Coordinates of C-alpha atoms in Angstrom, one line a residue:
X1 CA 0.0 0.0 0.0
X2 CA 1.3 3.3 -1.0
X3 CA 2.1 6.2 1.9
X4 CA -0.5 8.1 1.0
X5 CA -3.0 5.4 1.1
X6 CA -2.0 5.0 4.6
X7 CA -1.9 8.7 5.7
X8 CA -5.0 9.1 4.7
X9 CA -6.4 6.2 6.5
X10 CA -4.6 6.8 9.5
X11 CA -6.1 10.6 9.5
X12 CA -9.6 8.9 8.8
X13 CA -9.0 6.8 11.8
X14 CA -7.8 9.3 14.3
X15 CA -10.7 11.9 12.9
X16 CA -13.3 8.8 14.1
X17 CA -11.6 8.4 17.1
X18 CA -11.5 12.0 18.3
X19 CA -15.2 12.5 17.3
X20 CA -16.5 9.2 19.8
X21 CA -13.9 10.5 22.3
X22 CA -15.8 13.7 22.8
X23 CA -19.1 11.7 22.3
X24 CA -18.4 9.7 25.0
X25 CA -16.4 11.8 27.7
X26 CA -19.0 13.8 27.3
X27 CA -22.2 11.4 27.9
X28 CA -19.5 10.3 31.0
X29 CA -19.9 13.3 32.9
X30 CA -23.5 14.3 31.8
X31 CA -24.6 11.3 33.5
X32 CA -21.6 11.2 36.8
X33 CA -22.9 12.9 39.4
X34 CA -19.7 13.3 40.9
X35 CA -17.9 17.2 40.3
X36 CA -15.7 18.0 37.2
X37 CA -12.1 19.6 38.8
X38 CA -10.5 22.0 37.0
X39 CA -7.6 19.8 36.2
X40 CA -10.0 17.0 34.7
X41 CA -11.5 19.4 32.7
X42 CA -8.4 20.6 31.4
X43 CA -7.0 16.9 30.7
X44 CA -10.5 15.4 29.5
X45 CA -11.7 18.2 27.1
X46 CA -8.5 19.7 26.6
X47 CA -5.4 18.2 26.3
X48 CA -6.1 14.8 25.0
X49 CA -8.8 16.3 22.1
X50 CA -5.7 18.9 21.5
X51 CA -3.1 15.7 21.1
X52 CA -5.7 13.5 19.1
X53 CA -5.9 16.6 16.7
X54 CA -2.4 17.2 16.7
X55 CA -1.9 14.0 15.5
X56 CA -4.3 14.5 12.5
X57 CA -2.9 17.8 11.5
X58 CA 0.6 16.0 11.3
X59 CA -0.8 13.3 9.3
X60 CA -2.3 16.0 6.9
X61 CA 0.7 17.9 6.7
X62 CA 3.2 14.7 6.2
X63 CA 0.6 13.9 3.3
X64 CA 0.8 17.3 1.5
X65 CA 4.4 17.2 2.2
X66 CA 4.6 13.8 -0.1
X67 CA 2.7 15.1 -2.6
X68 CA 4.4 18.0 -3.0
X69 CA 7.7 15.8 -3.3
X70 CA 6.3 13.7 -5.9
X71 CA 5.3 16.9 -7.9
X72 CA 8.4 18.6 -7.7
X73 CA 10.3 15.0 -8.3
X74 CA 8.1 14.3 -11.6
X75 CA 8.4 18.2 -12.6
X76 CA 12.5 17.9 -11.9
X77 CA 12.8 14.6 -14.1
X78 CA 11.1 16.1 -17.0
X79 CA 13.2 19.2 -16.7
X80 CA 15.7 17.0 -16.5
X81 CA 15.2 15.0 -19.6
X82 CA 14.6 17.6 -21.6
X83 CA 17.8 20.2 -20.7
X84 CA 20.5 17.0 -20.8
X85 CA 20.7 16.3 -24.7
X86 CA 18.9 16.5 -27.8
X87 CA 19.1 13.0 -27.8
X88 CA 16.1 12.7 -25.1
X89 CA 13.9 14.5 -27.2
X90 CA 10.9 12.3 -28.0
X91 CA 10.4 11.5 -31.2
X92 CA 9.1 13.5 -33.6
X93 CA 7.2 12.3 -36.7
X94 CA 6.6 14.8 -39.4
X95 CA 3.3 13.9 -41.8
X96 CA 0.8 15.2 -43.9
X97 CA -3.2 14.6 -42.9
X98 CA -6.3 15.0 -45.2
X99 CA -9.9 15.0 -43.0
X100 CA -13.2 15.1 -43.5
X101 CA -15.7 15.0 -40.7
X102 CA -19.3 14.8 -40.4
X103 CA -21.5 15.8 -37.1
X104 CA -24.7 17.1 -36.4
X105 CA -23.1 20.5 -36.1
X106 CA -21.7 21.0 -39.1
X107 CA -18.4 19.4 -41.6
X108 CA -16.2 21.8 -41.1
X109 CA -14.6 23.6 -38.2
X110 CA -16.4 27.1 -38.2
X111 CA -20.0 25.0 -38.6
X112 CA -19.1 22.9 -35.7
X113 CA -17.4 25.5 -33.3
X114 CA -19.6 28.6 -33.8
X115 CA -22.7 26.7 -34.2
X116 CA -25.0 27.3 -30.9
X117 CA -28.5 25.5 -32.1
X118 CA -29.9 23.0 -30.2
X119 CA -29.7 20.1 -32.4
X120 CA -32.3 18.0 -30.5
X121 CA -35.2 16.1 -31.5
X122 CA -37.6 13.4 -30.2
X123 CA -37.5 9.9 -31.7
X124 CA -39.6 8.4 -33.1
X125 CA -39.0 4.8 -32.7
X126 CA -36.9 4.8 -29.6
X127 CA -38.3 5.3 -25.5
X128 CA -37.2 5.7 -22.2
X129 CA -38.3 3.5 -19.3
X130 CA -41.6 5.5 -19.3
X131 CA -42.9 5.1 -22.7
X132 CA -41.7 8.4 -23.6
X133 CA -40.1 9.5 -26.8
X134 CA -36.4 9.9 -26.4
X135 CA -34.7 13.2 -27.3
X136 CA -31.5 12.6 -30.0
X137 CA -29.0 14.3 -31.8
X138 CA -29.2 12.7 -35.3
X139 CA -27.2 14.3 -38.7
X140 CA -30.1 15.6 -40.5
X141 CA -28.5 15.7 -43.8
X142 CA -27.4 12.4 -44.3
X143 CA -29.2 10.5 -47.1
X144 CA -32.0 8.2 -46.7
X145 CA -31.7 4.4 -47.1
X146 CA -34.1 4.2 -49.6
X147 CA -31.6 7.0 -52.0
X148 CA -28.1 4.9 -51.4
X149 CA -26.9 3.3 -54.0
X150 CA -27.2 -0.6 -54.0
X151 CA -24.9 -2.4 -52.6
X152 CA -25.8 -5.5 -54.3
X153 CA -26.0 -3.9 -57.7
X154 CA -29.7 -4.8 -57.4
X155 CA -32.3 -2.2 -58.5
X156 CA -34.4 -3.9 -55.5
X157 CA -35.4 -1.5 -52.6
X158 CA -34.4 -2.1 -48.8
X159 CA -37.3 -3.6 -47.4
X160 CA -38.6 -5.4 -50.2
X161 CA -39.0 -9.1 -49.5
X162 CA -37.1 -11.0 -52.4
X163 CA -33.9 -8.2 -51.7
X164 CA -32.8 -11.1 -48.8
X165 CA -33.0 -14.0 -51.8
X166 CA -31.4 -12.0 -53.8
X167 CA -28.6 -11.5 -50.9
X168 CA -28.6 -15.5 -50.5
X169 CA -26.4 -15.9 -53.6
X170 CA -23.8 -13.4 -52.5
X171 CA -21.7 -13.7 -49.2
X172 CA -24.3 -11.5 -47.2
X173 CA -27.4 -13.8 -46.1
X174 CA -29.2 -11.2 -44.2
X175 CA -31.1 -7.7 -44.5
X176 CA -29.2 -5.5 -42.9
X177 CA -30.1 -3.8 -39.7
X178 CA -31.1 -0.1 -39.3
X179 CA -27.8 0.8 -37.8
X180 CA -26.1 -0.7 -40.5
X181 CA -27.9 1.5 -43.0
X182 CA -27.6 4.6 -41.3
X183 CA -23.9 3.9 -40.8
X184 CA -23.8 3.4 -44.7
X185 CA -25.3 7.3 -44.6
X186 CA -22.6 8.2 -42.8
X187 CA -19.7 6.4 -44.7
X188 CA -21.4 7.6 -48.0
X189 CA -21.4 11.4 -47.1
X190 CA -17.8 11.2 -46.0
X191 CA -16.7 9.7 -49.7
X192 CA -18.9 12.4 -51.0
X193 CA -17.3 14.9 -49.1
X194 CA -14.0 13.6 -50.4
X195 CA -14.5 13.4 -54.0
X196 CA -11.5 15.8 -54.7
X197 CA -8.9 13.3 -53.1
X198 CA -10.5 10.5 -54.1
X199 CA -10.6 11.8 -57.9
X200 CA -6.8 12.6 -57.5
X201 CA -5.9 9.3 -56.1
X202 CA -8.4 7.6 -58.8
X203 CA -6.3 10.0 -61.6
X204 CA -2.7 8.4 -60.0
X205 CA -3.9 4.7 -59.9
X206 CA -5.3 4.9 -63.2
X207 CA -1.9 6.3 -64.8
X208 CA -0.1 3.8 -63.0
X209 CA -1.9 1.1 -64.2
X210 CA -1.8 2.5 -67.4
X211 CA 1.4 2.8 -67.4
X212 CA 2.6 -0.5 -66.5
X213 CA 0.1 -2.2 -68.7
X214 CA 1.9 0.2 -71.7
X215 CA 5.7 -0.9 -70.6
X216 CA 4.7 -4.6 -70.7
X217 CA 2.0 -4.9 -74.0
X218 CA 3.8 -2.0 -76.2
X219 CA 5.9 -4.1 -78.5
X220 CA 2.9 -6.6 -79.5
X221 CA 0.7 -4.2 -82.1
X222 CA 4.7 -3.7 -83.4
X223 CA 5.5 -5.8 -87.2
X224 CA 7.7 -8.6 -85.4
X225 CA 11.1 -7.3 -87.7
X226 CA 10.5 -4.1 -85.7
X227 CA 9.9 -5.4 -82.5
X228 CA 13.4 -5.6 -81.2
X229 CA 14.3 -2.3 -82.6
X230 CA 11.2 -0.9 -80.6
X231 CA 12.0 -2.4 -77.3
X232 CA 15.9 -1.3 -77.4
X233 CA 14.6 2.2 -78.4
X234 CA 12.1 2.5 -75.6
X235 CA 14.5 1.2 -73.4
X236 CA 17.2 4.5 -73.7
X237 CA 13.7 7.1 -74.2
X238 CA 12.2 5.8 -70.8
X239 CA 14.8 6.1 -68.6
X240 CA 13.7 8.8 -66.8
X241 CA 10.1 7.8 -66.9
X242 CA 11.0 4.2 -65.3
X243 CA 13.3 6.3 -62.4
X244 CA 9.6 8.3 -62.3
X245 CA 8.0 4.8 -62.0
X246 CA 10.1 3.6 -58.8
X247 CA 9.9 6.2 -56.8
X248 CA 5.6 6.2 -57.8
X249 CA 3.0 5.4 -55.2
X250 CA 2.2 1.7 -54.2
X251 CA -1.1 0.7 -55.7
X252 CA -2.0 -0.9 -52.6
X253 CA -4.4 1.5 -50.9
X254 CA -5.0 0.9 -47.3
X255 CA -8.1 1.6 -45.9
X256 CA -9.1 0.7 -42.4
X257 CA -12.7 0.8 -41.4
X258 CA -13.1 1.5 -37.8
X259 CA -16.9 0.5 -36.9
X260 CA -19.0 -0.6 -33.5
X261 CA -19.7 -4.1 -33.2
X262 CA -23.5 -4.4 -33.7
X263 CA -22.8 -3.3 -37.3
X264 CA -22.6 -5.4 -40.4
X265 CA -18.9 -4.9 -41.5
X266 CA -19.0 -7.3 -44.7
X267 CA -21.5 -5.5 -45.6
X268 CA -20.4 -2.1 -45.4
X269 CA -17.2 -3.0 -46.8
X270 CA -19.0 -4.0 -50.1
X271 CA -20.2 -0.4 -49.9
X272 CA -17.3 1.4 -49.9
X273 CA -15.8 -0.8 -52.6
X274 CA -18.5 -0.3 -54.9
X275 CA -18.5 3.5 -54.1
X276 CA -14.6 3.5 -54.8
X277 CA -15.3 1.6 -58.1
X278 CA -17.3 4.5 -59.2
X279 CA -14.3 6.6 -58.9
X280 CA -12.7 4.4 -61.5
X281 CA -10.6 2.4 -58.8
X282 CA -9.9 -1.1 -59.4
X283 CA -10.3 -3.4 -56.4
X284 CA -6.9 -4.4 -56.7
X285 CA -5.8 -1.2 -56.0
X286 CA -6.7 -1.1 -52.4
X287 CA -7.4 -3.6 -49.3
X288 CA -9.8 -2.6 -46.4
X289 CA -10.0 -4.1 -42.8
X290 CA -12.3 -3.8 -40.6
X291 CA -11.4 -2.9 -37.1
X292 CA -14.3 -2.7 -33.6
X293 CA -14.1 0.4 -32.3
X294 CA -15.9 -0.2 -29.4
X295 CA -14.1 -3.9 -28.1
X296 CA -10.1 -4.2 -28.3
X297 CA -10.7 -7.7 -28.1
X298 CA -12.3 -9.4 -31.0
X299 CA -12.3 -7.8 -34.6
X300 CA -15.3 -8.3 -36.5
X301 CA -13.5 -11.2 -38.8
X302 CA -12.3 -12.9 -35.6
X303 CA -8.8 -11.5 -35.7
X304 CA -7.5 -9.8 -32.6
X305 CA -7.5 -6.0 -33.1
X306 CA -6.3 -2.4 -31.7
X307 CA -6.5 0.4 -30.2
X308 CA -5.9 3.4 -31.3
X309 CA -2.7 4.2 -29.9
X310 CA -1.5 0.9 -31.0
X311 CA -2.9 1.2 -34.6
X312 CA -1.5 4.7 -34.6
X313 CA 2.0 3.0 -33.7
X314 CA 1.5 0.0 -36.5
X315 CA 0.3 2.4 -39.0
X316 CA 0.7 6.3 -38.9
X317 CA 3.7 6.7 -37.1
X318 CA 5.6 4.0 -39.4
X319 CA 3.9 5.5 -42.6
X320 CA 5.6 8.8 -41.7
X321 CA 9.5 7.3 -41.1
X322 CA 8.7 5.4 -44.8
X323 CA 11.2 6.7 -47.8
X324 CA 8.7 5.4 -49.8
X325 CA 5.2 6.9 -51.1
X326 CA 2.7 5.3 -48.1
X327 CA -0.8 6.5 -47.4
X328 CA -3.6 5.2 -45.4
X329 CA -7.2 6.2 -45.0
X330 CA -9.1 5.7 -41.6
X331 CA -12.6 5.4 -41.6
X332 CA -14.3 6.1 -38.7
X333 CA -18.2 5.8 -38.2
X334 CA -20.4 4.9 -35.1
X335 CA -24.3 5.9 -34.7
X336 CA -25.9 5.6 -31.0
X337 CA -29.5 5.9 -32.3
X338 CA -30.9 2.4 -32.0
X339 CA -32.1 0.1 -29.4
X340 CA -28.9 -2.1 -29.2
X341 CA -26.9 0.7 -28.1
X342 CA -29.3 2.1 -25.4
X343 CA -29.7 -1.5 -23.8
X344 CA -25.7 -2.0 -23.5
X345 CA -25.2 1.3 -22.7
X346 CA -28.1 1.5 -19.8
X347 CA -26.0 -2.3 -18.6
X348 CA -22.4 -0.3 -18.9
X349 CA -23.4 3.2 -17.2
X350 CA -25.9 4.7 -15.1
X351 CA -25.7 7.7 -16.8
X352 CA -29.5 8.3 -18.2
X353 CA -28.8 11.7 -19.6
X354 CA -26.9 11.0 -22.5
X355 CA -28.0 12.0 -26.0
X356 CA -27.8 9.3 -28.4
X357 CA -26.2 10.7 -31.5
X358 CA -23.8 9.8 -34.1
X359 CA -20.6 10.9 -36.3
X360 CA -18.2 10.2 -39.1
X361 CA -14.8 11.1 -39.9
X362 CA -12.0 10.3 -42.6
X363 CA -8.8 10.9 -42.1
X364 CA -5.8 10.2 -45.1
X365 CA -2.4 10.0 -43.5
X366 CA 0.4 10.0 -46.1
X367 CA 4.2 11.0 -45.5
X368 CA 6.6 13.4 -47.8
X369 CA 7.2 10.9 -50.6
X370 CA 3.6 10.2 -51.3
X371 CA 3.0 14.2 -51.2
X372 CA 5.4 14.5 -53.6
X373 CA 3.5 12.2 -55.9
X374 CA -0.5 13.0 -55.8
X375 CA 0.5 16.5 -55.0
X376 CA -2.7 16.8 -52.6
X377 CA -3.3 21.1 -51.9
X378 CA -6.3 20.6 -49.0
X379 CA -4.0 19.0 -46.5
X380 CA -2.3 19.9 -43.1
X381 CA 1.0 19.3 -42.3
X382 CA 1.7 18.3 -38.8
X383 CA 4.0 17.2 -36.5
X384 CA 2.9 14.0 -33.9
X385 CA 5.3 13.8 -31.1
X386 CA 4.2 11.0 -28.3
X387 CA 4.9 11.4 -25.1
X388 CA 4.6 8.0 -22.7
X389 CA 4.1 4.6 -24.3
X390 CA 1.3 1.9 -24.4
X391 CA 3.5 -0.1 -22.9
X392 CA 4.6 1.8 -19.7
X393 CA 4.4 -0.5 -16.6
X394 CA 4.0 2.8 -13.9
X395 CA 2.0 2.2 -11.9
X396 CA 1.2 5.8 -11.7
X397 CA -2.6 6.8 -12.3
X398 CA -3.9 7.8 -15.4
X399 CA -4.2 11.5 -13.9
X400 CA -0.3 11.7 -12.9
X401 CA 0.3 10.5 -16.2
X402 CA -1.4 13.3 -18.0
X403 CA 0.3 15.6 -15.8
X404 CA 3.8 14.5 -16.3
X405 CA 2.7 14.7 -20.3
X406 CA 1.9 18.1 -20.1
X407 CA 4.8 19.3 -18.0
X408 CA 7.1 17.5 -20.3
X409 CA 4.9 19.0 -23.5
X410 CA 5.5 22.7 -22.1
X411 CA 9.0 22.5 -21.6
X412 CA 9.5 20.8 -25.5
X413 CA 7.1 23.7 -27.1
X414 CA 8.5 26.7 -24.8
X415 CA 12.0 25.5 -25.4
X416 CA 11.5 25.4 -29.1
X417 CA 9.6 28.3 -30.0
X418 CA 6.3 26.5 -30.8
X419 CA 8.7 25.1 -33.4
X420 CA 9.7 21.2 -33.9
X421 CA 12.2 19.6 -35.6
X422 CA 11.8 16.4 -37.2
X423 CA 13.8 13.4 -35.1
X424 CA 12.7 10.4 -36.7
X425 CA 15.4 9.6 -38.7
X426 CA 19.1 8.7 -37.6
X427 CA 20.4 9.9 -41.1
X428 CA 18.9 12.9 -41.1
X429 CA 20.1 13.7 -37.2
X430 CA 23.5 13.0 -38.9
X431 CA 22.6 15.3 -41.8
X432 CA 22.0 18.1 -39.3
X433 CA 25.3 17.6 -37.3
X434 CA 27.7 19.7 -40.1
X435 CA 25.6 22.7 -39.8
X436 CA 24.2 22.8 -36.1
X437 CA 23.9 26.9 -36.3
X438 CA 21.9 26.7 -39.6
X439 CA 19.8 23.7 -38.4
X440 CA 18.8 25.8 -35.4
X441 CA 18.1 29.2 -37.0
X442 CA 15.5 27.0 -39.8
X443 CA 14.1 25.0 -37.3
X444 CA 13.4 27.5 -34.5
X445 CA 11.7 31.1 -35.2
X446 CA 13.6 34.2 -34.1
X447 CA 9.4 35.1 -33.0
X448 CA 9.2 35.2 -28.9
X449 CA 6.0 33.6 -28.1
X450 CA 4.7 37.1 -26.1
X451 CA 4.2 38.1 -30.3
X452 CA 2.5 34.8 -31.0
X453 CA -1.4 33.8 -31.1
X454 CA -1.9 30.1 -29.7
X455 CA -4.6 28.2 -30.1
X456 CA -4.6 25.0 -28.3
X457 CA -7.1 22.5 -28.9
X458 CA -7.7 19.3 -26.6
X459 CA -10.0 15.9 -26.7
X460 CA -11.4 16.6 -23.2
X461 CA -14.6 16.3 -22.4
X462 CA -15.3 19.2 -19.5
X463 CA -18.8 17.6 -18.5
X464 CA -16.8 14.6 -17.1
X465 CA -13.1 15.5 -16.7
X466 CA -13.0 18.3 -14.3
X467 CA -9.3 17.2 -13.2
X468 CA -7.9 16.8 -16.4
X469 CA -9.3 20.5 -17.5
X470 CA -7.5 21.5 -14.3
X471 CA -4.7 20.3 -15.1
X472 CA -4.9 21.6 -19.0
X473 CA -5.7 25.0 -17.6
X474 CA -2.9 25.1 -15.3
X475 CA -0.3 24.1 -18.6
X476 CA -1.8 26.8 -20.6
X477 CA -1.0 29.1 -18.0
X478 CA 2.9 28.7 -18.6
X479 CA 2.6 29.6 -22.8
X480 CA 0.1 33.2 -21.2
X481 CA 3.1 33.7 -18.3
X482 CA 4.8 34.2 -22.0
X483 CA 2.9 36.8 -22.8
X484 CA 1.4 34.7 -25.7
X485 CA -2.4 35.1 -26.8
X486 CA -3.6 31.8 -25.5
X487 CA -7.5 30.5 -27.0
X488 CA -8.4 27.0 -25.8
X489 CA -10.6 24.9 -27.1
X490 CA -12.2 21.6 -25.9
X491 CA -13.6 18.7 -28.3
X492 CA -14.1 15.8 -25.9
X493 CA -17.4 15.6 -25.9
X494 CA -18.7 15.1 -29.5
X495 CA -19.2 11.3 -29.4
X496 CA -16.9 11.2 -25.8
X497 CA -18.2 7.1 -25.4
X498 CA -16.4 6.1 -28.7
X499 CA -12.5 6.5 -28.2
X500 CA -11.8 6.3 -31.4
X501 CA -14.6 9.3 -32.8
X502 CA -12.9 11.1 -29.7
X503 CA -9.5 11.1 -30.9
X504 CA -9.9 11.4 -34.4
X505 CA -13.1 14.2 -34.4
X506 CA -10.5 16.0 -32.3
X507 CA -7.8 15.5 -35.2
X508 CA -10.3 16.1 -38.2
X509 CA -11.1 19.7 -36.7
X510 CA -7.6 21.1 -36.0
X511 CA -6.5 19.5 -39.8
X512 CA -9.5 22.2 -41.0
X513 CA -8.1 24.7 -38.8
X514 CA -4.7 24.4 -39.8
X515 CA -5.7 24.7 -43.3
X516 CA -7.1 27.9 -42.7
X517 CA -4.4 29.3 -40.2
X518 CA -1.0 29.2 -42.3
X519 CA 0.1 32.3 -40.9
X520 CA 3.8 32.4 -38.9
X521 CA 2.5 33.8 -35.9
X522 CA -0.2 31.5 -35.4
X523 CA 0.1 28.3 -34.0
X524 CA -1.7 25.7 -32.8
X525 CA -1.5 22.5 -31.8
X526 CA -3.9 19.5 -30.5
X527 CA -3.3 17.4 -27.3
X528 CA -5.1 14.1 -27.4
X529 CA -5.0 11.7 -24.3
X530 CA -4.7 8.4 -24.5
X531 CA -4.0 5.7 -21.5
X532 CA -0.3 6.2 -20.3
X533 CA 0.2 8.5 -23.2
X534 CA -0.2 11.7 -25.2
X535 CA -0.2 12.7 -28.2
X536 CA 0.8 16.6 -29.4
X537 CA 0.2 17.6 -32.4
X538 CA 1.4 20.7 -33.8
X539 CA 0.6 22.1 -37.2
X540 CA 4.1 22.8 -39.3
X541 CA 3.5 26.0 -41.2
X542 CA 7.2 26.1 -42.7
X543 CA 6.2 22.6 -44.3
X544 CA 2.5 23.9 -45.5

């Protein structure tokens, strides 16, 4: 047991004991007849209440003491770590992110932030305990079921009766469920809202194909005493366009599709692939796996899964150390309107004021090289710097965690300016070493922070994390002691009871804000909290 379990015990226990001490002397000489002296007065009602309460204001200073210790110790060995070398900088992973987000508020940052409606409404289908019609937040401009397009290539409607025969001679044997259709709303307004990207991408696959399919079937049309002649000619033309060719984007796309578990994930990844077919991209051009958002334990398929920070790990963070064109796109979609949802969630919490609602987001992560390639203009470039793994064994609590992670954060972005440079690569560290005095006046602006305006974004929830607001409140006070215009903004609480929607909402919103804040003397940067680590992630203007 830790000492301040044990302090405070001990303070509970003398506290107890002081209060039936006085109880009882008390009801003692009520009751005796015989005369109180002086002297057992002052011994009785004085000096032992005085030592019992003595004893409690020790306790209660010996435990502020040790928390004090611990602060100053975790403050000093971040401090620490962070004035020793540049070697104990975390590491830093420079990366470019496209988003697209859809929420009953809006798609875009300014719609979402600045909009003050209430978006309310009472169901129809769903009720409370009572009978009565349950309010809920649903995205009033996603499509209808009965306007999606077919994912069976069927011209049959929803809830006609032959649409499940028709489903029995393809892999799906069953209608599928209401949540599954609206989370098919969702996923189709998100690809609709991503038609640029998705054109450009469906533009680069196509020429690749192309081509490749040109370089391998050119000489055959060719009269056969030509052909050789023909393939030693193209040979010395093409150089450059083969070197071109190497250094082109993989025409594996990954896609990840992050959905709850009630919904029907074979399903809606036939949806997506027909609507990326429409776009003219094959379905060899891209693989999609399903991942539950809402259980780390089983993946829809069977497969074990992630979480985020772990997918983030597998996936983002060694996309952005790649030499080679990589890009991923994330998928995340969840809808709390239906009865499944309500039944676990009234079994899981006793919370019965919570709004069922719903969300989307896509996110495209892709490093320098594929930039380079698809030449993508509405995308933010960022820097993602963790801070604690998901595989610390501290026994610490997830609150001294977040503090440490903040203390260590303000020291890093104080230090720097607001300005990080990338670490994740050993050659380019070694790069740097030659020209240390040019590497710092790049990477570092000569702007003191007291001329900057900040805006710092977070994925807390202020209805139900008071300490960690605290806490966030108390780190922003170091950037204003700076003299820097500090605006805070918190994004916890759109879809708070879905991780994943938590994390990635949060990202989706600063990408849009980024895009629209490119100026020097602006920065901003998101902080999203994970368990026994943080993420920061700071918008790069120089690299915009």
């Amino acid at each position: 047991m830790s000492v301040k379990k044990v302090l405070s015990y001990g303070r509970f226990s003398l506290t107890l004991c002081l209060a039936l001490y006085l109880v009882l002397v008390w009801l003692y000489f009520k009751d005796n007849a015989q005369q109180l002296t002086p002297a057992g007065l002052l011994l009785w009602f004085v000096i032992i209440p005085l030592l019992l309460l003595g004893s409690i204001l020790t306790l209660l200073w010996w435990q502020k003491k040790q928390e004090k210790n611990e602060n100053n110790r975790s403050d000093s060995d971040v401090n620490t770590s962070n004035e020793d070398s540049e070697t104990t900088m975390p590491e830093t992973h420079p990366l470019f992110v496209y988003s697209r987000v859809c929420l009953p508020e809006g798609n875009c940052w300014s719609e979402v932030i600045d909009n003050n409606e209430d978006l309310t409404v009472l169901s129809e289908e769903l009720t409370d305990a009572y009978g009565l019609p349950l309010l809920i937040k649903p995205i009033a401009s996603l499509t209808e079921a009965a306007f999606l397009p077919k994912v069976y290539g069927s011209s049959l409607d929803w809830d006609d009766e032959t649409f499940e025969e028709e489903a029995t001679h393809t892999q799906h044997l069953a209608l599928p469920n209401s949540t599954t259709l609206r989370l098919y709303a969702l996923v189709h307004e998100l690809l609709n809202l991503s038609d640029d990207i998705l054109s450009n991408l469906a533009q680069h696959v196509y020429q690749y194909h192309s081509e490749d399919k040109e370089q391998s079937n050119s000489a055959i049309n060719v009269h056969p005493e030509w052909q050789q002649h023909y393939l030693v000619g193209a040979s010395e033309q093409n150089t450059d366009e083969t070197l071109s060719t190497t250094h082109s984007l993989s025409p594996k796309l990954s896609i990840y599709l992050c959905l709850p578990s009630s919904a029907d994930a074979p399903f809606l990844t036939t949806a997506v692939k027909n609507e990326l077919t429409e776009y003219l991209i094959p379905e060899t051009a891209f693989s999609i796996t399903s991942i539950v958002t809402d259980d780390d334990s089983h993946a829809v398929d069977g497969t074990p899964t992630c979480n985020i920070t772990a997918f983030i790990h597998e996936h983002v963070m060694t996309l952005s150390q790649s030499d080679d064109p990589e890009l991923c796109l994330v998928l995340v979609a969840d809808s709390q309107i239906n009865e499944e949802w309500l039944d676990d969630h009234s079994i899981t919490s006793h919370d019965t004021t919570a709004v069922p609602t719903e969300a989307g987001t896509l996110l495209i992560f892709f490093n320098q090289a594929a930039q380079n390639v698809i030449d993508i203009d509405d995308k933010a470039s960022v820097l993602l710097t963790e801070f604690g793994t998901s595989n610390d064994q501290n026994e610490e609590s997830n609150n001294r965690h977040y503090l440490r992670h903040l203390t260590a954060i303000k020291n890093l972005l104080i230090r720097n300016a607001m300005s990080l440079s990338s670490t994740n690569s050993a050659e380019k560290e070694e790069i740097k070493k030659p020209s240390d005095k040019q590497t710092d006046t790049k990477d570092k602006t000569n702007v003191s922070l007291k001329d900057m305006s900040v805006t710092a974004i977070s994925d807390i929830n202020p209805l139900i994390q008071s300490y960690d607001v605290s806490v966030y409140l108390n780190f922003l006070e170091s950037f204003i002691a700076q003299e820097a215009l500090v605006k805070e903004q918190h994004l916890g609480h759109y879809m708070p009871l879905n991780s994943w929607l938590k994390a990635f909402i949060s990202v989706s919103l600063f990408v849009d804000l980024s895009n629209d804040s490119k100026q020097e003397l602006e920065k901003t940067f998101l902080i999203t909290q994970h368990k026994k680590s943080t993420l920061l992630w700071l918008a790069d203007v120089s690299d915009s």
